[in-house]
mmCIF file of N, CA and C in Angstrom:
data_model
loop_
_atom_site.group_PDB
_atom_site.id
_atom_site.type_symbol
_atom_site.label_atom_id
_atom_site.label_comp_id
_atom_site.label_asym_id
_atom_site.label_seq_id
_atom_site.Cartn_x
_atom_site.Cartn_y
_atom_site.Cartn_z
ATOM 1 N N UNK A 634 20.039 48.664 -55.232
ATOM 2 C CA UNK A 634 19.268 49.459 -54.117
ATOM 3 C C UNK A 634 19.685 48.094 -52.898
ATOM 4 N N UNK A 635 20.114 48.922 -51.145
ATOM 5 C CA UNK A 635 20.403 47.603 -50.528
ATOM 6 C C UNK A 635 19.487 48.169 -49.575
ATOM 7 N N UNK A 636 18.331 47.264 -49.334
ATOM 8 C CA UNK A 636 17.506 47.332 -47.923
ATOM 9 C C UNK A 636 16.478 45.441 -47.785
ATOM 10 N N UNK A 637 17.589 45.622 -46.941
ATOM 11 C CA UNK A 637 16.758 43.887 -46.548
ATOM 12 C C UNK A 637 15.861 43.515 -45.782
ATOM 13 N N UNK A 638 15.133 42.620 -45.745
ATOM 14 C CA UNK A 638 13.789 43.100 -45.233
ATOM 15 C C UNK A 638 13.203 41.337 -44.570
ATOM 16 N N UNK A 639 12.599 40.448 -44.182
ATOM 17 C CA UNK A 639 12.819 39.114 -43.459
ATOM 18 C C UNK A 639 11.539 39.092 -43.410
ATOM 19 N N UNK A 640 10.390 38.171 -43.404
ATOM 20 C CA UNK A 640 9.249 37.633 -43.101
ATOM 21 C C UNK A 640 9.163 38.080 -41.605
ATOM 22 N N UNK A 641 8.142 38.188 -41.080
ATOM 23 C CA UNK A 641 7.325 38.960 -39.494
ATOM 24 C C UNK A 641 6.390 37.870 -38.715
ATOM 25 N N UNK A 642 6.658 36.598 -37.556
ATOM 26 C CA UNK A 642 5.866 36.199 -37.676
ATOM 27 C C UNK A 642 6.479 34.589 -37.863
ATOM 28 N N UNK A 643 5.920 33.157 -37.247
ATOM 29 C CA UNK A 643 5.905 32.230 -37.184
ATOM 30 C C UNK A 643 5.368 31.780 -38.678
ATOM 31 N N UNK A 644 6.461 31.226 -38.897
ATOM 32 C CA UNK A 644 6.304 30.146 -39.780
ATOM 33 C C UNK A 644 6.421 28.727 -39.566
ATOM 34 N N UNK A 645 5.639 27.970 -41.448
ATOM 35 C CA UNK A 645 5.743 26.568 -40.829
ATOM 36 C C UNK A 645 7.593 26.272 -41.516
ATOM 37 N N UNK A 646 7.849 24.542 -40.099
ATOM 38 C CA UNK A 646 8.487 24.717 -41.674
ATOM 39 C C UNK A 646 9.216 22.499 -41.479
ATOM 40 N N UNK A 647 9.885 22.622 -42.119
ATOM 41 C CA UNK A 647 10.447 21.581 -43.062
ATOM 42 C C UNK A 647 11.465 20.772 -42.559
ATOM 43 N N UNK A 648 11.335 20.200 -42.021
ATOM 44 C CA UNK A 648 12.998 18.786 -42.106
ATOM 45 C C UNK A 648 13.461 18.871 -43.639
ATOM 46 N N UNK A 649 12.894 18.838 -43.982
ATOM 47 C CA UNK A 649 12.790 18.098 -45.389
ATOM 48 C C UNK A 649 13.978 18.936 -46.423
ATOM 49 N N UNK A 650 14.994 18.871 -46.387
ATOM 50 C CA UNK A 650 15.983 19.867 -47.702
ATOM 51 C C UNK A 650 14.818 20.243 -49.357
ATOM 52 N N UNK A 651 15.337 21.647 -49.424
ATOM 53 C CA UNK A 651 14.510 21.827 -50.211
ATOM 54 C C UNK A 651 13.304 22.320 -50.561
ATOM 55 N N UNK A 652 12.137 22.113 -49.214
ATOM 56 C CA UNK A 652 11.466 22.299 -48.809
ATOM 57 C C UNK A 652 10.850 23.858 -48.351
ATOM 58 N N UNK A 653 9.941 24.274 -49.087
ATOM 59 C CA UNK A 653 9.460 25.790 -48.675
ATOM 60 C C UNK A 653 7.828 25.323 -48.221
ATOM 61 N N UNK A 654 7.603 25.458 -47.185
ATOM 62 C CA UNK A 654 5.554 25.709 -47.177
ATOM 63 C C UNK A 654 5.240 27.061 -47.216
ATOM 64 N N UNK A 655 4.797 26.830 -48.451
ATOM 65 C CA UNK A 655 4.090 29.209 -48.304
ATOM 66 C C UNK A 655 2.087 28.213 -48.224
ATOM 67 N N UNK A 656 1.802 28.783 -46.362
ATOM 68 C CA UNK A 656 0.559 29.329 -47.033
ATOM 69 C C UNK A 656 -0.393 29.162 -47.205
ATOM 70 N N UNK A 657 -0.633 28.166 -47.793
ATOM 71 C CA UNK A 657 -2.143 28.579 -49.164
ATOM 72 C C UNK A 657 -3.219 29.912 -49.187
ATOM 73 N N UNK A 658 -3.583 30.837 -48.023
ATOM 74 C CA UNK A 658 -3.701 31.643 -47.828
ATOM 75 C C UNK A 658 -3.028 32.898 -48.460
ATOM 76 N N UNK A 659 -2.151 32.399 -47.976
ATOM 77 C CA UNK A 659 -1.067 33.610 -49.011
ATOM 78 C C UNK A 659 -0.833 33.700 -49.935
ATOM 79 N N UNK A 660 -0.674 32.612 -49.973
ATOM 80 C CA UNK A 660 -1.157 32.304 -52.377
ATOM 81 C C UNK A 660 -1.990 32.973 -52.789
ATOM 82 N N UNK A 661 -3.513 32.346 -52.844
ATOM 83 C CA UNK A 661 -4.464 32.584 -52.626
ATOM 84 C C UNK A 661 -5.248 34.698 -52.292
ATOM 85 N N UNK A 662 -4.994 34.870 -51.645
ATOM 86 C CA UNK A 662 -4.905 36.159 -51.364
ATOM 87 C C UNK A 662 -4.817 37.139 -52.669
ATOM 88 N N UNK A 663 -5.570 37.418 -52.193
ATOM 89 C CA UNK A 663 -6.225 38.063 -53.918
ATOM 90 C C UNK A 663 -5.729 39.989 -53.667
ATOM 91 N N UNK A 664 -5.519 40.292 -52.987
ATOM 92 C CA UNK A 664 -5.073 41.262 -52.525
ATOM 93 C C UNK A 664 -2.901 41.303 -52.638
ATOM 94 N N UNK A 665 -2.729 40.113 -52.614
ATOM 95 C CA UNK A 665 -1.261 40.349 -52.331
ATOM 96 C C UNK A 665 -0.968 39.746 -54.506
ATOM 97 N N UNK A 666 0.388 40.721 -54.912
ATOM 98 C CA UNK A 666 0.699 40.535 -56.757
ATOM 99 C C UNK A 666 1.372 39.486 -56.138
ATOM 100 N N UNK A 667 1.114 38.739 -57.473
ATOM 101 C CA UNK A 667 2.470 38.128 -58.051
ATOM 102 C C UNK A 667 4.022 38.110 -57.326
ATOM 103 N N UNK A 668 3.907 39.587 -57.090
ATOM 104 C CA UNK A 668 5.488 39.776 -57.205
ATOM 105 C C UNK A 668 5.660 39.895 -55.669
ATOM 106 N N UNK A 669 4.935 40.264 -55.138
ATOM 107 C CA UNK A 669 4.826 40.450 -53.580
ATOM 108 C C UNK A 669 4.985 38.713 -53.238
ATOM 109 N N UNK A 670 4.333 38.246 -54.149
ATOM 110 C CA UNK A 670 3.775 36.272 -53.424
ATOM 111 C C UNK A 670 5.378 35.647 -54.308
ATOM 112 N N UNK A 671 6.197 36.406 -54.742
ATOM 113 C CA UNK A 671 7.085 35.669 -54.476
ATOM 114 C C UNK A 671 8.395 36.301 -54.046
ATOM 115 N N UNK A 672 8.041 37.445 -53.541
ATOM 116 C CA UNK A 672 9.279 37.603 -53.045
ATOM 117 C C UNK A 672 8.996 37.002 -51.451
ATOM 118 N N UNK A 673 7.506 37.286 -50.934
ATOM 119 C CA UNK A 673 7.017 36.766 -49.753
ATOM 120 C C UNK A 673 8.120 34.717 -49.967
ATOM 121 N N UNK A 674 7.372 34.303 -51.515
ATOM 122 C CA UNK A 674 8.242 33.301 -51.137
ATOM 123 C C UNK A 674 10.062 32.887 -50.984
ATOM 124 N N UNK A 675 10.700 33.149 -51.360
ATOM 125 C CA UNK A 675 12.145 33.729 -51.379
ATOM 126 C C UNK A 675 12.003 34.356 -49.491
ATOM 127 N N UNK A 676 11.822 34.773 -49.096
ATOM 128 C CA UNK A 676 11.984 34.996 -47.938
ATOM 129 C C UNK A 676 11.520 33.897 -47.338
ATOM 130 N N UNK A 677 10.866 33.612 -47.639
ATOM 131 C CA UNK A 677 10.226 31.829 -46.445
ATOM 132 C C UNK A 677 11.283 31.185 -46.808
ATOM 133 N N UNK A 678 11.925 30.824 -48.094
ATOM 134 C CA UNK A 678 12.912 30.122 -47.874
ATOM 135 C C UNK A 678 14.147 29.932 -47.408
ATOM 136 N N UNK A 679 13.977 31.776 -46.832
ATOM 137 C CA UNK A 679 15.560 32.007 -45.957
ATOM 138 C C UNK A 679 15.709 31.607 -44.765
ATOM 139 N N UNK A 680 14.139 31.027 -44.615
ATOM 140 C CA UNK A 680 13.847 30.897 -42.864
ATOM 141 C C UNK A 680 14.557 31.763 -41.654
ATOM 142 N N UNK A 681 13.708 33.303 -41.920
ATOM 143 C CA UNK A 681 14.267 34.161 -41.165
ATOM 144 C C UNK A 681 15.129 34.666 -41.380
ATOM 145 N N UNK A 682 15.993 34.381 -42.073
ATOM 146 C CA UNK A 682 17.401 35.098 -42.346
ATOM 147 C C UNK A 682 16.870 36.311 -43.901
ATOM 148 N N UNK A 683 18.159 37.425 -42.869
ATOM 149 C CA UNK A 683 17.070 39.114 -44.470
ATOM 150 C C UNK A 683 17.812 38.479 -45.163
ATOM 151 N N UNK A 684 16.770 39.053 -46.343
ATOM 152 C CA UNK A 684 16.939 38.806 -47.118
ATOM 153 C C UNK A 684 16.908 40.279 -48.003
ATOM 154 N N UNK A 685 18.078 40.867 -49.264
ATOM 155 C CA UNK A 685 18.814 42.227 -49.891
ATOM 156 C C UNK A 685 17.668 41.724 -51.427
ATOM 157 N N UNK A 686 16.448 41.860 -51.812
ATOM 158 C CA UNK A 686 15.187 41.652 -52.475
ATOM 159 C C UNK A 686 16.018 42.156 -54.191
ATOM 160 N N UNK A 687 17.195 42.068 -53.909
ATOM 161 C CA UNK A 687 17.589 43.299 -54.922
ATOM 162 C C UNK A 687 18.950 42.791 -56.269
ATOM 163 N N UNK A 688 19.458 42.546 -54.534
ATOM 164 C CA UNK A 688 20.400 41.372 -55.013
ATOM 165 C C UNK A 688 20.410 40.434 -56.499
ATOM 166 N N UNK A 689 21.082 40.054 -57.308
ATOM 167 C CA UNK A 689 21.575 39.486 -58.689
ATOM 168 C C UNK A 689 19.705 39.663 -58.811
ATOM 169 N N UNK A 690 18.655 40.350 -58.941
ATOM 170 C CA UNK A 690 16.977 41.042 -60.180
ATOM 171 C C UNK A 690 17.163 40.820 -60.957
ATOM 172 N N UNK A 691 16.323 40.223 -62.232
ATOM 173 C CA UNK A 691 16.448 40.280 -63.216
ATOM 174 C C UNK A 691 15.019 41.573 -62.776
ATOM 175 N N UNK A 692 14.415 41.372 -62.346
ATOM 176 C CA UNK A 692 13.130 42.417 -62.513
ATOM 177 C C UNK A 692 13.505 43.755 -61.814
ATOM 178 N N UNK A 693 12.708 44.684 -62.192
ATOM 179 C CA UNK A 693 12.832 46.250 -62.336
ATOM 180 C C UNK A 693 12.646 46.078 -60.983
ATOM 181 N N UNK A 694 13.923 46.941 -60.623
ATOM 182 C CA UNK A 694 13.988 48.007 -59.190
ATOM 183 C C UNK A 694 12.708 48.526 -58.558
ATOM 184 N N UNK A 695 11.868 49.420 -59.216
ATOM 185 C CA UNK A 695 10.716 49.413 -58.850
ATOM 186 C C UNK A 695 9.652 48.942 -58.680
ATOM 187 N N UNK A 696 8.754 47.962 -59.569
ATOM 188 C CA UNK A 696 8.363 46.650 -59.257
ATOM 189 C C UNK A 696 8.860 45.935 -58.028
ATOM 190 N N UNK A 697 10.463 46.008 -57.594
ATOM 191 C CA UNK A 697 11.279 44.935 -56.243
ATOM 192 C C UNK A 697 9.785 46.060 -55.472
ATOM 193 N N UNK A 698 10.767 47.168 -55.799
ATOM 194 C CA UNK A 698 10.234 47.961 -54.379
ATOM 195 C C UNK A 698 8.542 47.957 -54.474
ATOM 196 N N UNK A 699 7.877 48.130 -55.010
ATOM 197 C CA UNK A 699 6.446 48.528 -54.546
ATOM 198 C C UNK A 699 5.800 46.910 -54.247
ATOM 199 N N UNK A 700 6.535 45.655 -54.729
ATOM 200 C CA UNK A 700 6.679 44.675 -53.963
ATOM 201 C C UNK A 700 6.580 44.056 -52.641
ATOM 202 N N UNK A 701 7.859 44.663 -52.173
ATOM 203 C CA UNK A 701 7.713 44.712 -50.537
ATOM 204 C C UNK A 701 6.972 45.943 -49.639
ATOM 205 N N UNK A 702 6.620 47.067 -50.515
ATOM 206 C CA UNK A 702 5.980 48.136 -49.255
ATOM 207 C C UNK A 702 4.743 47.161 -49.893
ATOM 208 N N UNK A 703 4.218 46.222 -50.943
ATOM 209 C CA UNK A 703 2.812 45.639 -50.704
ATOM 210 C C UNK A 703 2.985 45.008 -49.009
ATOM 211 N N UNK A 704 4.270 43.754 -49.258
ATOM 212 C CA UNK A 704 4.783 42.665 -47.675
ATOM 213 C C UNK A 704 4.271 44.196 -46.371
ATOM 214 N N UNK A 705 5.568 45.119 -46.554
ATOM 215 C CA UNK A 705 5.241 45.640 -45.451
ATOM 216 C C UNK A 705 4.125 46.253 -44.830
ATOM 217 N N UNK A 706 3.379 47.011 -45.452
ATOM 218 C CA UNK A 706 1.352 47.430 -45.797
ATOM 219 C C UNK A 706 0.357 46.323 -44.882
ATOM 220 N N UNK A 707 0.962 45.266 -45.973
ATOM 221 C CA UNK A 707 -0.242 43.973 -45.353
ATOM 222 C C UNK A 707 0.694 42.990 -43.849
ATOM 223 N N UNK A 708 2.425 43.881 -43.167
ATOM 224 C CA UNK A 708 2.665 43.602 -41.669
ATOM 225 C C UNK A 708 2.614 42.245 -41.616
ATOM 226 N N UNK A 709 3.217 41.202 -43.695
ATOM 227 C CA UNK A 709 4.035 39.909 -43.616
ATOM 228 C C UNK A 709 5.389 40.317 -43.286
ATOM 229 N N UNK A 710 6.031 41.183 -43.074
ATOM 230 C CA UNK A 710 8.155 41.831 -43.306
ATOM 231 C C UNK A 710 8.008 42.616 -42.417
ATOM 232 N N UNK A 711 8.556 42.433 -42.590
ATOM 233 C CA UNK A 711 9.946 43.587 -41.432
ATOM 234 C C UNK A 711 11.233 44.449 -41.737
ATOM 235 N N UNK A 712 11.720 45.528 -41.794
ATOM 236 C CA UNK A 712 12.873 46.243 -42.297
ATOM 237 C C UNK A 712 13.570 45.786 -41.430
ATOM 238 N N UNK A 713 15.399 45.481 -42.107
ATOM 239 C CA UNK A 713 16.377 44.947 -40.671
ATOM 240 C C UNK A 713 16.980 45.919 -41.443
ATOM 241 N N UNK A 714 18.032 46.137 -40.012
ATOM 242 C CA UNK A 714 19.023 46.977 -40.320
ATOM 243 C C UNK A 714 20.696 45.822 -40.715
ATOM 244 N N UNK A 715 20.998 46.368 -42.286
ATOM 245 C CA UNK A 715 21.989 45.849 -42.260
ATOM 246 C C UNK A 715 23.500 45.940 -42.169
#
Protein backbone atom coordinates (compact mmCIF):
# COMPACT_ATOMS: atom_id res chain seq x y z
CA UNK A 1 0.00 0.00 0.00
CA UNK A 2 1.23 3.51 -0.77
CA UNK A 3 -0.16 5.94 1.83
CA UNK A 4 2.15 8.71 3.02
CA UNK A 5 1.53 10.52 6.32
CA UNK A 6 3.33 13.14 8.39
CA UNK A 7 3.01 14.36 11.96
CA UNK A 8 0.85 17.45 12.28
CA UNK A 9 1.94 20.49 14.27
CA UNK A 10 5.11 21.47 16.07
CA UNK A 11 6.98 18.80 18.02
CA UNK A 12 9.97 19.07 20.36
CA UNK A 13 13.37 18.23 18.88
CA UNK A 14 16.77 17.57 20.37
CA UNK A 15 20.17 18.05 18.80
CA UNK A 16 21.30 14.63 20.00
CA UNK A 17 21.40 12.10 17.15
CA UNK A 18 19.03 9.22 17.67
CA UNK A 19 17.06 11.04 20.36
CA UNK A 20 13.37 11.51 19.59
CA UNK A 21 11.34 13.08 22.38
CA UNK A 22 7.79 11.78 22.52
CA UNK A 23 5.44 13.82 24.70
CA UNK A 24 4.42 11.78 27.74
CA UNK A 25 0.78 12.86 27.49
CA UNK A 26 0.56 11.02 24.15
CA UNK A 27 2.17 7.88 25.50
CA UNK A 28 -0.27 7.93 28.42
CA UNK A 29 -3.33 8.75 26.29
CA UNK A 30 -5.86 5.95 26.93
CA UNK A 31 -7.69 6.88 23.71
CA UNK A 32 -4.71 5.93 21.52
CA UNK A 33 -3.92 2.29 20.84
CA UNK A 34 -0.42 0.92 21.24
CA UNK A 35 -0.19 0.57 17.44
CA UNK A 36 -1.15 4.24 16.94
CA UNK A 37 1.46 5.32 19.49
CA UNK A 38 4.08 3.28 17.64
CA UNK A 39 3.19 4.81 14.27
CA UNK A 40 3.29 8.27 15.83
CA UNK A 41 6.75 7.53 17.30
CA UNK A 42 7.91 6.50 13.80
CA UNK A 43 6.63 9.81 12.41
CA UNK A 44 8.24 11.90 15.13
CA UNK A 45 11.57 10.15 14.53
CA UNK A 46 11.40 11.35 10.92
CA UNK A 47 11.29 15.01 12.08
CA UNK A 48 8.53 16.15 9.74
CA UNK A 49 9.44 14.05 6.72
CA UNK A 50 6.50 12.08 5.30
CA UNK A 51 6.49 8.32 5.94
CA UNK A 52 4.82 5.36 4.30
CA UNK A 53 4.05 3.29 7.43
CA UNK A 54 3.37 0.18 5.33
CA UNK A 55 6.85 0.02 3.80
CA UNK A 56 8.87 -2.86 5.26
CA UNK A 57 6.30 -3.41 8.02
CA UNK A 58 5.84 -6.82 9.64
CA UNK A 59 2.47 -5.84 11.06
CA UNK A 60 -0.78 -6.58 9.28
CA UNK A 61 -1.84 -3.91 6.77
CA UNK A 62 -5.32 -3.69 8.33
CA UNK A 63 -3.81 -2.99 11.76
CA UNK A 64 -1.58 -0.25 10.37
CA UNK A 65 -4.51 1.26 8.48
CA UNK A 66 -6.57 1.31 11.69
CA UNK A 67 -3.71 3.07 13.53
CA UNK A 68 -3.36 5.66 10.75
CA UNK A 69 -7.11 6.32 10.80
CA UNK A 70 -6.98 6.65 14.59
CA UNK A 71 -4.19 9.25 14.33
CA UNK A 72 -6.04 11.11 11.58
CA UNK A 73 -9.19 11.21 13.74
CA UNK A 74 -7.14 12.54 16.67
CA UNK A 75 -5.75 15.25 14.35
CA UNK A 76 -2.15 14.18 15.06
CA UNK A 77 -1.20 13.35 11.47
CA UNK A 78 -2.05 14.41 7.92
CA UNK A 79 -2.02 12.51 4.65
CA UNK A 80 0.61 13.74 2.22
CA UNK A 81 0.56 13.36 -1.56
CA UNK A 82 3.72 11.73 -2.89
